[in-house]
Coordinates of C-alpha atoms in Angstrom, one line a residue:
Chain A
X1 CA -10.1 -210.2 -66.1
X2 CA -7.8 -207.9 -68.2
X3 CA -4.7 -207.3 -66.2
X4 CA -1.5 -205.4 -66.9
X5 CA 1.6 -206.1 -65.0
X6 CA 4.0 -203.1 -64.8
X7 CA 7.5 -203.4 -63.5
X8 CA 10.1 -200.9 -62.4
X9 CA 13.5 -202.6 -62.3
X10 CA 17.2 -201.8 -62.0
X11 CA 18.8 -205.2 -61.8
X12 CA 16.2 -207.3 -63.5
X13 CA 14.8 -209.0 -60.3
X14 CA 11.5 -207.2 -60.6
X15 CA 11.2 -208.2 -64.2
X16 CA 11.9 -211.8 -63.5
X17 CA 9.3 -211.8 -60.7
X18 CA 6.7 -210.4 -63.1
X19 CA 7.4 -213.2 -65.6
X20 CA 6.4 -215.6 -62.8
X21 CA 3.3 -213.6 -61.9
X22 CA 2.3 -213.5 -65.6
X23 CA 2.7 -217.2 -66.0
X24 CA 0.7 -218.0 -62.8
X25 CA -2.2 -215.7 -63.7
X26 CA -2.3 -216.9 -67.3
X27 CA -2.6 -220.4 -66.0
X28 CA -5.5 -219.2 -63.9
X29 CA -7.2 -218.0 -67.1
X30 CA -6.5 -214.3 -67.0
X31 CA -5.5 -212.2 -70.0
X32 CA -2.2 -210.6 -69.0
X33 CA -0.1 -207.9 -70.6
X34 CA 3.3 -207.2 -69.1
X35 CA 5.2 -203.9 -69.6
X36 CA 8.3 -202.2 -68.3
X37 CA 7.4 -198.9 -66.7
X38 CA 10.0 -197.3 -69.0
X39 CA 7.7 -198.0 -71.9
X40 CA 4.6 -196.7 -70.3
X41 CA 3.1 -193.2 -70.2
X42 CA 0.6 -192.5 -67.4
X43 CA -1.9 -191.2 -69.9
X44 CA -1.8 -194.6 -71.7
X45 CA -3.2 -196.4 -68.6
X46 CA -6.7 -197.8 -69.2
X47 CA -9.3 -197.8 -66.5
X48 CA -10.9 -201.0 -68.0
X49 CA -7.8 -203.0 -66.9
X50 CA -6.5 -203.8 -63.5
X51 CA -2.8 -202.9 -62.9
X52 CA -0.4 -204.9 -60.9
X53 CA 2.7 -202.7 -60.3
X54 CA 5.9 -204.4 -59.1
X55 CA 8.7 -202.0 -58.2
X56 CA 12.1 -202.3 -56.6
X57 CA 14.1 -199.6 -54.7
X58 CA 17.6 -198.5 -55.7
X59 CA 20.5 -196.5 -54.3
X60 CA 19.5 -194.4 -51.3
X61 CA 15.7 -195.1 -51.4
X62 CA 15.3 -194.1 -55.0
X63 CA 13.2 -195.4 -57.8
X64 CA 14.8 -198.0 -60.0
X65 CA 16.0 -196.6 -63.4
X66 CA 13.2 -198.1 -65.5
X67 CA 10.6 -196.4 -63.3
X68 CA 12.1 -192.9 -63.4
X69 CA 10.7 -191.7 -66.7
X70 CA 7.2 -192.8 -65.6
X71 CA 7.6 -190.9 -62.3
X72 CA 8.8 -187.8 -64.2
X73 CA 5.7 -188.0 -66.4
X74 CA 3.5 -188.3 -63.3
X75 CA 4.5 -184.8 -62.4
X76 CA 2.2 -183.5 -65.1
X77 CA -0.7 -184.6 -62.9
X78 CA -2.6 -187.0 -65.2
X79 CA -6.1 -187.8 -64.1
X80 CA -6.2 -191.4 -63.0
X81 CA -9.6 -191.5 -61.4
X82 CA -11.2 -194.9 -61.7
X83 CA -7.9 -196.7 -62.2
X84 CA -7.5 -199.7 -60.0
X85 CA -4.0 -201.0 -59.0
X86 CA -2.1 -203.0 -56.5
X87 CA 1.6 -202.5 -55.6
X88 CA 4.2 -205.0 -54.7
X89 CA 7.6 -203.8 -53.6
X90 CA 11.0 -205.5 -53.7
X91 CA 13.6 -204.3 -51.2
X92 CA 16.3 -205.2 -48.8
X93 CA 15.8 -204.7 -45.1
X94 CA 19.6 -204.4 -44.6
X95 CA 19.0 -200.8 -45.7
X96 CA 17.0 -198.2 -43.8
X97 CA 15.4 -197.1 -47.1
X98 CA 13.6 -200.4 -47.3
X99 CA 11.0 -200.4 -50.1
X100 CA 10.8 -196.6 -50.5
X101 CA 10.7 -197.2 -54.3
X102 CA 7.4 -199.0 -54.3
X103 CA 6.0 -196.6 -51.7
X104 CA 6.8 -193.7 -54.0
X105 CA 5.0 -195.3 -56.9
X106 CA 2.0 -196.0 -54.7
X107 CA 1.8 -192.5 -53.4
X108 CA 2.0 -190.9 -56.9
X109 CA -0.7 -193.1 -58.3
X110 CA -3.0 -192.4 -55.3
X111 CA -2.2 -188.8 -55.6
X112 CA -3.5 -188.8 -59.2
X113 CA -6.8 -190.3 -58.2
X114 CA -6.2 -194.0 -58.7
X115 CA -7.5 -196.6 -56.2
X116 CA -5.2 -198.9 -54.4
X117 CA -6.6 -202.4 -54.2
X118 CA -5.5 -204.0 -50.9
X119 CA -2.4 -202.8 -49.1
X120 CA 1.0 -202.7 -50.6
X121 CA 2.9 -205.9 -49.9
X122 CA 6.7 -206.0 -49.8
X123 CA 9.5 -208.6 -50.1
X124 CA 12.8 -208.5 -48.2
X125 CA 15.7 -209.7 -50.2
X126 CA 17.6 -210.4 -47.0
X127 CA 14.8 -212.5 -45.6
X128 CA 14.2 -216.2 -46.2
X129 CA 11.1 -216.1 -48.4
X130 CA 11.2 -216.3 -52.1
X131 CA 9.8 -213.2 -53.7
X132 CA 7.3 -215.2 -55.8
X133 CA 6.0 -217.0 -52.7
X134 CA 4.9 -213.6 -51.4
X135 CA 4.0 -212.0 -54.7
X136 CA 1.7 -214.7 -56.1
X137 CA -0.7 -214.6 -53.2
X138 CA -0.7 -210.8 -53.3
X139 CA -1.6 -210.8 -57.1
X140 CA -4.4 -213.3 -56.5
X141 CA -5.7 -211.3 -53.6
X142 CA -5.8 -208.1 -55.7
X143 CA -7.7 -209.8 -58.5
X144 CA -10.1 -211.5 -56.1
X145 CA -10.8 -208.2 -54.4
X146 CA -11.6 -206.5 -57.7
X147 CA -13.7 -209.5 -58.7
X148 CA -15.7 -209.3 -55.5
X149 CA -16.6 -205.6 -56.1
Chain B
X1 CA 21.9 -222.6 -85.0
X2 CA 24.2 -219.7 -84.1
X3 CA 26.7 -220.3 -81.4
X4 CA 28.2 -217.9 -78.9
X5 CA 30.9 -218.4 -76.3
X6 CA 31.0 -216.1 -73.3
X7 CA 34.2 -216.1 -71.2
X8 CA 33.4 -215.4 -67.6
X9 CA 30.3 -216.5 -65.7
X10 CA 30.1 -213.4 -63.6
X11 CA 27.2 -210.9 -63.7
X12 CA 28.2 -209.3 -67.0
X13 CA 28.6 -212.7 -68.7
X14 CA 25.4 -214.0 -67.3
X15 CA 23.4 -210.9 -68.3
X16 CA 24.9 -211.1 -71.8
X17 CA 23.7 -214.7 -72.0
X18 CA 20.3 -213.7 -70.7
X19 CA 19.9 -210.9 -73.2
X20 CA 21.1 -213.1 -76.1
X21 CA 18.7 -215.9 -75.3
X22 CA 15.8 -213.5 -74.7
X23 CA 16.3 -212.2 -78.2
X24 CA 17.2 -215.6 -79.8
X25 CA 16.0 -218.5 -77.7
X26 CA 17.2 -221.1 -80.2
X27 CA 20.9 -220.0 -80.2
X28 CA 23.5 -222.0 -78.4
X29 CA 25.2 -219.9 -75.7
X30 CA 28.1 -221.5 -73.8
X31 CA 29.4 -219.7 -70.7
X32 CA 33.0 -220.6 -69.7
X33 CA 34.7 -219.8 -66.4
X34 CA 38.1 -220.6 -65.2
X35 CA 36.7 -221.5 -61.8
X36 CA 34.6 -224.7 -61.4
X37 CA 31.8 -222.5 -60.1
X38 CA 29.8 -219.7 -61.8
X39 CA 28.8 -216.1 -60.8
X40 CA 32.2 -214.6 -60.4
X41 CA 32.0 -211.2 -58.6
X42 CA 28.6 -212.1 -57.1
X43 CA 30.1 -215.1 -55.3
X44 CA 33.6 -213.6 -54.6
X45 CA 33.2 -209.8 -54.6
X46 CA 29.8 -208.9 -53.3
X47 CA 30.1 -208.8 -49.5
X48 CA 29.2 -211.9 -47.5
X49 CA 26.8 -209.9 -45.4
X50 CA 25.0 -208.5 -48.5
X51 CA 23.0 -211.6 -49.3
X52 CA 20.1 -209.5 -50.7
X53 CA 22.4 -208.3 -53.5
X54 CA 23.5 -211.9 -54.2
X55 CA 19.8 -212.8 -54.9
X56 CA 20.6 -211.7 -58.4
X57 CA 21.9 -215.2 -59.1
X58 CA 18.3 -216.4 -59.2
X59 CA 18.1 -214.7 -62.6
X60 CA 21.3 -216.4 -63.6
X61 CA 20.1 -219.8 -62.5
X62 CA 17.3 -219.4 -65.0
X63 CA 19.7 -218.5 -67.8
X64 CA 21.0 -222.1 -67.4
X65 CA 18.0 -224.0 -66.3
X66 CA 15.3 -222.4 -68.5
X67 CA 16.9 -220.4 -71.2
X68 CA 19.2 -223.1 -72.2
X69 CA 22.6 -221.6 -71.8
X70 CA 25.4 -224.2 -70.9
X71 CA 28.0 -223.7 -68.2
X72 CA 31.5 -225.0 -68.5
X73 CA 33.6 -224.4 -65.4
X74 CA 37.2 -225.1 -64.8
X75 CA 38.2 -224.0 -68.3
X76 CA 41.0 -221.4 -68.5
X77 CA 41.4 -219.3 -71.5
X78 CA 45.0 -219.4 -72.8
X79 CA 45.6 -222.7 -71.1
X80 CA 42.8 -225.2 -71.9
X81 CA 41.7 -223.3 -75.0
X82 CA 43.0 -220.3 -77.0
X83 CA 41.1 -217.3 -78.0
X84 CA 41.8 -218.1 -81.7
X85 CA 40.4 -221.6 -81.2
X86 CA 37.2 -220.1 -79.7
X87 CA 36.8 -217.6 -82.5
X88 CA 37.1 -220.4 -85.0
X89 CA 34.5 -222.5 -83.2
X90 CA 31.9 -219.9 -82.4
X91 CA 30.0 -217.3 -84.4
X92 CA 30.7 -214.8 -81.6
X93 CA 33.0 -214.7 -78.6
X94 CA 32.3 -212.4 -75.7
X95 CA 35.1 -211.6 -73.2
X96 CA 33.5 -210.9 -69.8
X97 CA 36.4 -212.0 -67.6
X98 CA 36.2 -209.0 -65.3
X99 CA 39.1 -207.3 -63.6
X100 CA 40.4 -209.3 -60.8
X101 CA 43.8 -207.6 -60.2
X102 CA 44.3 -205.0 -57.5
X103 CA 45.5 -201.6 -58.8
X104 CA 48.7 -201.0 -56.9
X105 CA 50.2 -197.9 -55.3
X106 CA 52.8 -196.1 -57.3
X107 CA 55.4 -196.4 -54.5
X108 CA 57.3 -199.2 -52.8
X109 CA 55.3 -201.7 -50.9
X110 CA 56.0 -203.8 -47.8
X111 CA 54.6 -206.5 -45.6
X112 CA 51.3 -205.4 -44.3
X113 CA 50.2 -203.7 -47.6
X114 CA 47.3 -205.7 -48.8
X115 CA 45.1 -205.3 -51.9
X116 CA 41.4 -205.2 -51.3
X117 CA 40.6 -207.8 -53.9
X118 CA 43.2 -210.2 -52.6
X119 CA 41.8 -209.7 -49.1
X120 CA 38.1 -210.1 -50.0
X121 CA 38.9 -213.2 -52.1
X122 CA 40.6 -214.7 -49.1
X123 CA 37.6 -213.8 -46.9
X124 CA 35.1 -215.1 -49.4
X125 CA 36.8 -218.5 -49.9
X126 CA 38.1 -218.0 -53.4
X127 CA 40.1 -221.2 -54.2
X128 CA 43.1 -219.3 -55.6
X129 CA 43.3 -216.7 -52.8
X130 CA 46.4 -216.7 -50.5
X131 CA 46.0 -217.2 -46.8
X132 CA 44.4 -214.5 -44.7
X133 CA 47.1 -212.0 -43.8
X134 CA 48.2 -210.7 -40.4
X135 CA 46.8 -207.1 -40.1
X136 CA 47.2 -206.2 -36.4
X137 CA 44.8 -203.9 -34.6
X138 CA 45.4 -200.6 -36.3
X139 CA 44.3 -200.6 -39.9
X140 CA 44.2 -198.0 -42.6
X141 CA 42.0 -198.5 -45.6
X142 CA 42.9 -196.4 -48.6
X143 CA 40.1 -195.7 -51.0
X144 CA 36.6 -194.2 -51.1
X145 CA 34.6 -196.6 -53.1
X146 CA 32.1 -199.2 -52.1
X147 CA 34.8 -201.9 -51.8
X148 CA 36.6 -199.8 -49.2
X149 CA 33.4 -199.4 -47.2
X150 CA 32.7 -203.1 -47.4
X151 CA 36.1 -203.8 -45.9
X152 CA 35.6 -201.2 -43.2
X153 CA 32.2 -202.7 -42.3
X154 CA 33.5 -206.3 -42.2
X155 CA 36.4 -205.4 -39.9
X156 CA 34.1 -203.5 -37.6
X157 CA 31.5 -206.2 -37.2
X158 CA 31.3 -208.7 -34.4
X159 CA 30.3 -212.4 -34.5
X160 CA 26.5 -212.0 -34.3
X161 CA 26.5 -209.3 -36.9
X162 CA 27.4 -211.9 -39.5
X163 CA 24.3 -214.0 -38.9
X164 CA 22.6 -215.0 -42.1
X165 CA 25.7 -214.4 -44.2
X166 CA 27.8 -216.9 -46.0
X167 CA 31.0 -216.0 -44.2
X168 CA 33.1 -219.2 -43.5
X169 CA 34.1 -220.3 -40.0
X170 CA 37.7 -219.5 -40.9
X171 CA 36.9 -215.9 -42.1
X172 CA 34.6 -215.3 -39.2
X173 CA 37.3 -216.4 -36.8
X174 CA 39.8 -214.1 -38.5
X175 CA 37.5 -211.1 -38.5
X176 CA 36.2 -211.4 -35.0
X177 CA 39.2 -212.7 -33.0
X178 CA 41.5 -209.8 -33.8
X179 CA 41.7 -206.9 -31.5
X180 CA 40.8 -204.0 -33.8
X181 CA 41.4 -200.7 -32.1
X182 CA 41.4 -198.3 -35.0
X183 CA 40.1 -198.3 -38.5
X184 CA 40.9 -195.3 -40.6
X185 CA 39.5 -194.8 -44.1
X186 CA 41.4 -192.4 -46.2
X187 CA 40.2 -190.6 -49.4
X188 CA 42.4 -188.7 -51.8
X189 CA 39.6 -186.3 -52.8
X190 CA 37.4 -184.2 -50.6
X191 CA 34.3 -185.8 -48.9
X192 CA 31.8 -184.6 -51.5
X193 CA 33.7 -186.4 -54.3
X194 CA 33.9 -189.7 -52.5
X195 CA 32.6 -192.5 -54.8
X196 CA 30.8 -194.7 -52.3
X197 CA 27.0 -195.0 -52.4
X198 CA 25.4 -193.0 -49.5
X199 CA 23.3 -196.1 -48.6
X200 CA 26.6 -197.9 -47.9
X201 CA 27.5 -195.2 -45.4
X202 CA 24.1 -195.2 -43.7
X203 CA 24.5 -198.9 -43.3
X204 CA 27.5 -198.3 -41.0
X205 CA 25.0 -196.6 -38.6
X206 CA 23.8 -200.1 -37.6
X207 CA 27.2 -201.3 -36.4
X208 CA 27.1 -202.4 -32.8
X209 CA 30.6 -201.9 -31.4
X210 CA 32.0 -198.7 -33.0
X211 CA 32.6 -195.1 -32.4
X212 CA 32.7 -193.1 -35.7
X213 CA 34.3 -189.8 -36.4
X214 CA 34.4 -187.9 -39.6
X215 CA 37.5 -185.7 -39.7
X216 CA 36.6 -182.9 -42.0
X217 CA 33.9 -180.3 -41.8
X218 CA 30.9 -181.5 -43.8
X219 CA 28.8 -178.7 -45.0
X220 CA 27.0 -179.1 -48.3
X221 CA 23.9 -180.8 -49.4
X222 CA 25.3 -183.8 -51.3
X223 CA 23.7 -187.1 -50.4
X224 CA 27.1 -188.6 -49.5
X225 CA 27.7 -185.7 -47.1
X226 CA 24.3 -186.1 -45.6
X227 CA 25.0 -189.8 -45.0
X228 CA 28.4 -189.0 -43.4
X229 CA 26.8 -186.5 -41.1
X230 CA 24.2 -189.1 -40.1
X231 CA 26.9 -191.4 -38.8
X232 CA 29.4 -188.9 -37.4
X233 CA 29.6 -189.2 -33.7
X234 CA 27.9 -192.5 -33.5
X235 CA 29.1 -194.3 -30.4
X236 CA 28.0 -197.9 -29.8
X237 CA 31.3 -199.4 -28.7
X238 CA 35.1 -199.6 -28.8
X239 CA 36.3 -199.9 -32.4
X240 CA 37.3 -196.4 -33.5
X241 CA 36.4 -195.6 -37.1
X242 CA 37.8 -192.4 -38.6
X243 CA 36.9 -191.0 -42.0
X244 CA 39.6 -188.8 -43.4
X245 CA 39.4 -187.0 -46.7
X246 CA 41.7 -184.9 -49.0
X247 CA 44.8 -186.9 -48.2
X248 CA 47.2 -187.8 -51.0
X249 CA 49.3 -190.9 -50.2
X250 CA 53.0 -190.2 -50.7
X251 CA 54.7 -193.3 -49.4
X252 CA 54.9 -195.7 -46.5
X253 CA 57.1 -195.9 -43.5
X254 CA 58.5 -199.3 -42.6
X255 CA 60.4 -201.1 -40.0
X256 CA 62.1 -204.4 -40.7
X257 CA 60.3 -204.7 -44.0
X258 CA 56.9 -204.2 -42.4
X259 CA 54.6 -201.2 -42.7
X260 CA 54.4 -198.8 -39.7
X261 CA 52.6 -195.8 -41.3
X262 CA 51.3 -194.1 -44.4
X263 CA 52.6 -190.7 -45.3
X264 CA 50.0 -188.4 -46.8
X265 CA 50.0 -184.8 -48.0
X266 CA 47.1 -182.5 -47.1
X267 CA 46.4 -178.9 -47.8
X268 CA 47.9 -178.2 -44.4
X269 CA 51.1 -180.1 -45.1
X270 CA 52.4 -183.6 -44.6
X271 CA 51.5 -186.1 -41.9
X272 CA 52.0 -189.8 -41.2
X273 CA 49.2 -192.0 -40.1
X274 CA 50.5 -194.9 -38.2
X275 CA 49.2 -198.4 -38.9
X276 CA 49.8 -202.1 -38.6
X277 CA 48.3 -202.7 -42.1
X278 CA 47.3 -200.8 -45.1
X279 CA 44.5 -202.1 -47.2
X280 CA 44.4 -200.5 -50.7
X281 CA 41.0 -200.3 -52.3
X282 CA 41.9 -198.0 -55.2
X283 CA 40.5 -199.9 -58.1
X284 CA 41.1 -203.0 -60.1
X285 CA 43.0 -204.0 -63.2
X286 CA 43.4 -207.0 -65.5
X287 CA 45.1 -209.9 -63.9
X288 CA 46.9 -210.6 -67.2
X289 CA 45.3 -213.9 -68.1
X290 CA 44.3 -212.2 -71.4
X291 CA 46.2 -209.3 -73.0
X292 CA 43.3 -206.9 -72.3
X293 CA 45.3 -203.8 -73.1
X294 CA 46.1 -204.9 -76.7
X295 CA 42.5 -206.0 -77.3
X296 CA 41.1 -202.7 -76.0
X297 CA 43.6 -200.6 -77.9
X298 CA 42.9 -202.3 -81.3
X299 CA 39.1 -202.4 -80.7
X300 CA 36.8 -201.4 -83.6
X301 CA 34.3 -199.7 -81.4
X302 CA 35.1 -200.1 -77.7
X303 CA 32.1 -198.1 -76.5
X304 CA 29.8 -200.7 -78.1
X305 CA 31.9 -203.6 -76.8
X306 CA 33.0 -204.5 -80.4
X307 CA 36.7 -205.6 -80.3
X308 CA 37.0 -207.3 -83.8
X309 CA 35.0 -209.4 -86.2
X310 CA 33.0 -211.8 -84.0
X311 CA 34.8 -210.7 -80.8
X312 CA 33.2 -208.6 -78.1
X313 CA 33.9 -207.4 -74.6
X314 CA 31.4 -206.9 -71.7
X315 CA 31.3 -205.6 -68.2
X316 CA 34.4 -204.4 -66.4
X317 CA 36.6 -206.1 -68.9
X318 CA 35.3 -203.6 -71.4
X319 CA 34.5 -200.5 -69.4
X320 CA 37.2 -200.7 -66.6
X321 CA 36.4 -201.1 -62.9
X322 CA 33.5 -198.8 -62.8
X323 CA 29.8 -199.2 -62.5
X324 CA 27.5 -201.3 -60.4
X325 CA 26.0 -204.7 -61.3
X326 CA 22.9 -202.8 -62.5
X327 CA 24.8 -200.5 -64.8
X328 CA 26.7 -203.5 -66.3
X329 CA 23.4 -205.2 -66.8
X330 CA 22.3 -202.4 -69.0
X331 CA 25.5 -202.6 -70.9
X332 CA 25.3 -206.4 -71.3
X333 CA 21.7 -206.3 -72.6
X334 CA 22.7 -203.6 -75.2
X335 CA 25.7 -205.7 -76.2
X336 CA 23.4 -208.7 -76.7
X337 CA 21.3 -206.7 -79.1
X338 CA 24.4 -205.6 -81.0
X339 CA 25.7 -209.1 -81.3
X340 CA 22.4 -210.4 -82.7
X341 CA 22.4 -207.7 -85.3
X342 CA 26.0 -208.3 -86.3
X343 CA 25.8 -212.0 -86.5
X344 CA 22.6 -212.2 -88.4
X345 CA 24.1 -209.9 -91.1
X346 CA 26.9 -212.4 -91.5
X347 CA 25.7 -215.2 -93.7
X348 CA 28.7 -217.4 -93.4
X349 CA 28.0 -221.1 -92.9
X350 CA 27.5 -222.1 -89.3
X351 CA 30.3 -222.7 -86.9
X352 CA 30.9 -226.0 -85.2
X353 CA 30.8 -224.9 -81.6
X354 CA 32.4 -226.6 -78.7
X355 CA 32.8 -230.0 -80.3
X356 CA 35.8 -228.9 -82.3
X357 CA 37.7 -227.5 -79.3
X358 CA 38.9 -230.9 -77.9
X359 CA 38.1 -230.0 -74.4
X360 CA 38.0 -232.9 -72.0
X361 CA 34.5 -233.4 -70.6
X362 CA 35.9 -235.1 -67.6
X363 CA 37.7 -231.9 -66.5
X364 CA 34.9 -229.5 -67.1
X365 CA 32.1 -228.7 -64.6
X366 CA 28.7 -228.4 -66.1
X367 CA 25.7 -226.6 -64.6
X368 CA 24.6 -229.9 -63.2
X369 CA 27.9 -230.2 -61.5
X370 CA 27.5 -226.7 -60.1
X371 CA 24.1 -227.7 -58.8
X372 CA 25.7 -230.5 -56.8
X373 CA 28.3 -228.1 -55.4
X374 CA 25.5 -225.6 -54.5
X375 CA 23.4 -228.3 -52.9
X376 CA 26.4 -229.4 -50.8
X377 CA 27.3 -225.8 -49.7
X378 CA 23.7 -224.9 -48.7
X379 CA 22.8 -228.2 -46.9
X380 CA 26.1 -228.3 -45.1
X381 CA 25.9 -224.6 -44.0
X382 CA 27.2 -223.9 -40.5
X383 CA 24.8 -222.5 -37.9
X384 CA 23.7 -218.9 -38.5
X385 CA 25.0 -219.2 -42.1
X386 CA 23.0 -219.5 -45.4
X387 CA 25.9 -221.3 -47.1
X388 CA 29.4 -222.6 -46.3
X389 CA 31.5 -222.4 -49.4
X390 CA 33.9 -225.1 -50.6
X391 CA 37.2 -223.3 -50.9
X392 CA 39.5 -225.7 -52.8
X393 CA 39.3 -226.6 -56.5
X394 CA 39.9 -230.3 -55.7
X395 CA 36.9 -230.4 -53.3
X396 CA 34.7 -228.5 -55.8
X397 CA 35.6 -230.9 -58.6
X398 CA 34.9 -233.8 -56.2
X399 CA 31.5 -232.6 -55.2
X400 CA 30.6 -231.7 -58.8
X401 CA 31.1 -235.3 -59.9
X402 CA 29.6 -236.9 -56.8
X403 CA 26.1 -238.1 -57.5
X404 CA 24.2 -238.5 -54.3
X405 CA 22.1 -241.5 -53.9
X406 CA 18.4 -240.7 -53.7
X407 CA 16.9 -242.3 -50.7

């Protein structure tokens, strides 16, 4: 399956997680591209690919810096009908704005007509799980769901 | 192979190493720290109850375990090695030593006036920190940045509110055994200009034994003001927290050499706020291990972090005590790109690297040594703690060189 991993990051944690997801999925035989959301325009998204979006939250529930230009471009209401994506969020439950960043990305993609594949999964930095232990099963579930369609 | 030395294994130093090795995986990047342990501010500045923020070290671990950077702890610049020696030995040297000194008030001090950095280092088990001071029950915190809010929150918390942190038994005892009656946080500017992140203010809304009052009228739509309004009037218990803005500190009042109050000037006139201790959280400065001022003054292009031929500065050491870890990451990655460009233009023959420095391997702590310390600290963690830090150099050095038998 042709898969693109997109990340929105502020401190680099989401980027590192995506490197892990990429390595695991490549080992499983998938063809993976990985891009920073800051380098992606919504109109570049390709409905032939499956998108795995990994996004953190920063400040008072805001998007991380690298996702902001993408969110800005989403205001032009691109038509993303037929686009399939999954969302994984990184956050910290110490703060009441837990994972609002990944939620915003999910809502704007759905709002543009894209289809969310399985529910958004989140990781809590203050919890005891490693992010990759939660994210790898999520990525596999998203791809298995698309495959089963 | 090009060789780079980075002075300081805090976040800016580690991000610079990460950036360099992403661009040039075959370069030799050596990260030195004066402490036997890496991660600087993440270990000794980020609050003990903000473990989520400390997760960033998982990136730094990879810089050493996968990207091939080497760590050399317990090496002090100016003592074990000079800057000139480093510049002779390496193609590039990056100063990322941070700013560990507390900026002081411009009036006389007394017993009971404590710098925020000094206090947090003592709380977070820094091996060079003095003993925890006596602060009484009525504390004034001067400053409106995130460090001031960290201290306020720590002093307001009770025992169970530290669950999951890496606060030591000694610091936990110190924080929770004192009878805090009043915590007053004072800002020089008006509330809408306060520098703290709104999310840090909202976090105070979870405190379990406080009553919070914000002194000044808070109209206005700024996020910081919204956050302050959301906690104003919160009443969950006995520790009184007061936010007070627009107060210029003018001096302290003392009795027998000990502080009894802080004199401030407001638009309405002067007033004295009585206290048993004054904690100053008004910024940081160089702690004088390197002559930072001279280096910055003579810099070729300080905004790019370029100090002189083959000499660079990163993080707070370059930009002053401003900016979060994330902002300094952006800076460090840009600096890494700049260093690669500069050094590849320079066709001089290769430098010799660490071998010519004459450093004693027996005195340095390698990354493997740190892994032994880390293993010890996490496996020996006290109940309800994720880690219990070793707080003396001697014990760090001992653990670093202790090879555990594998059963």
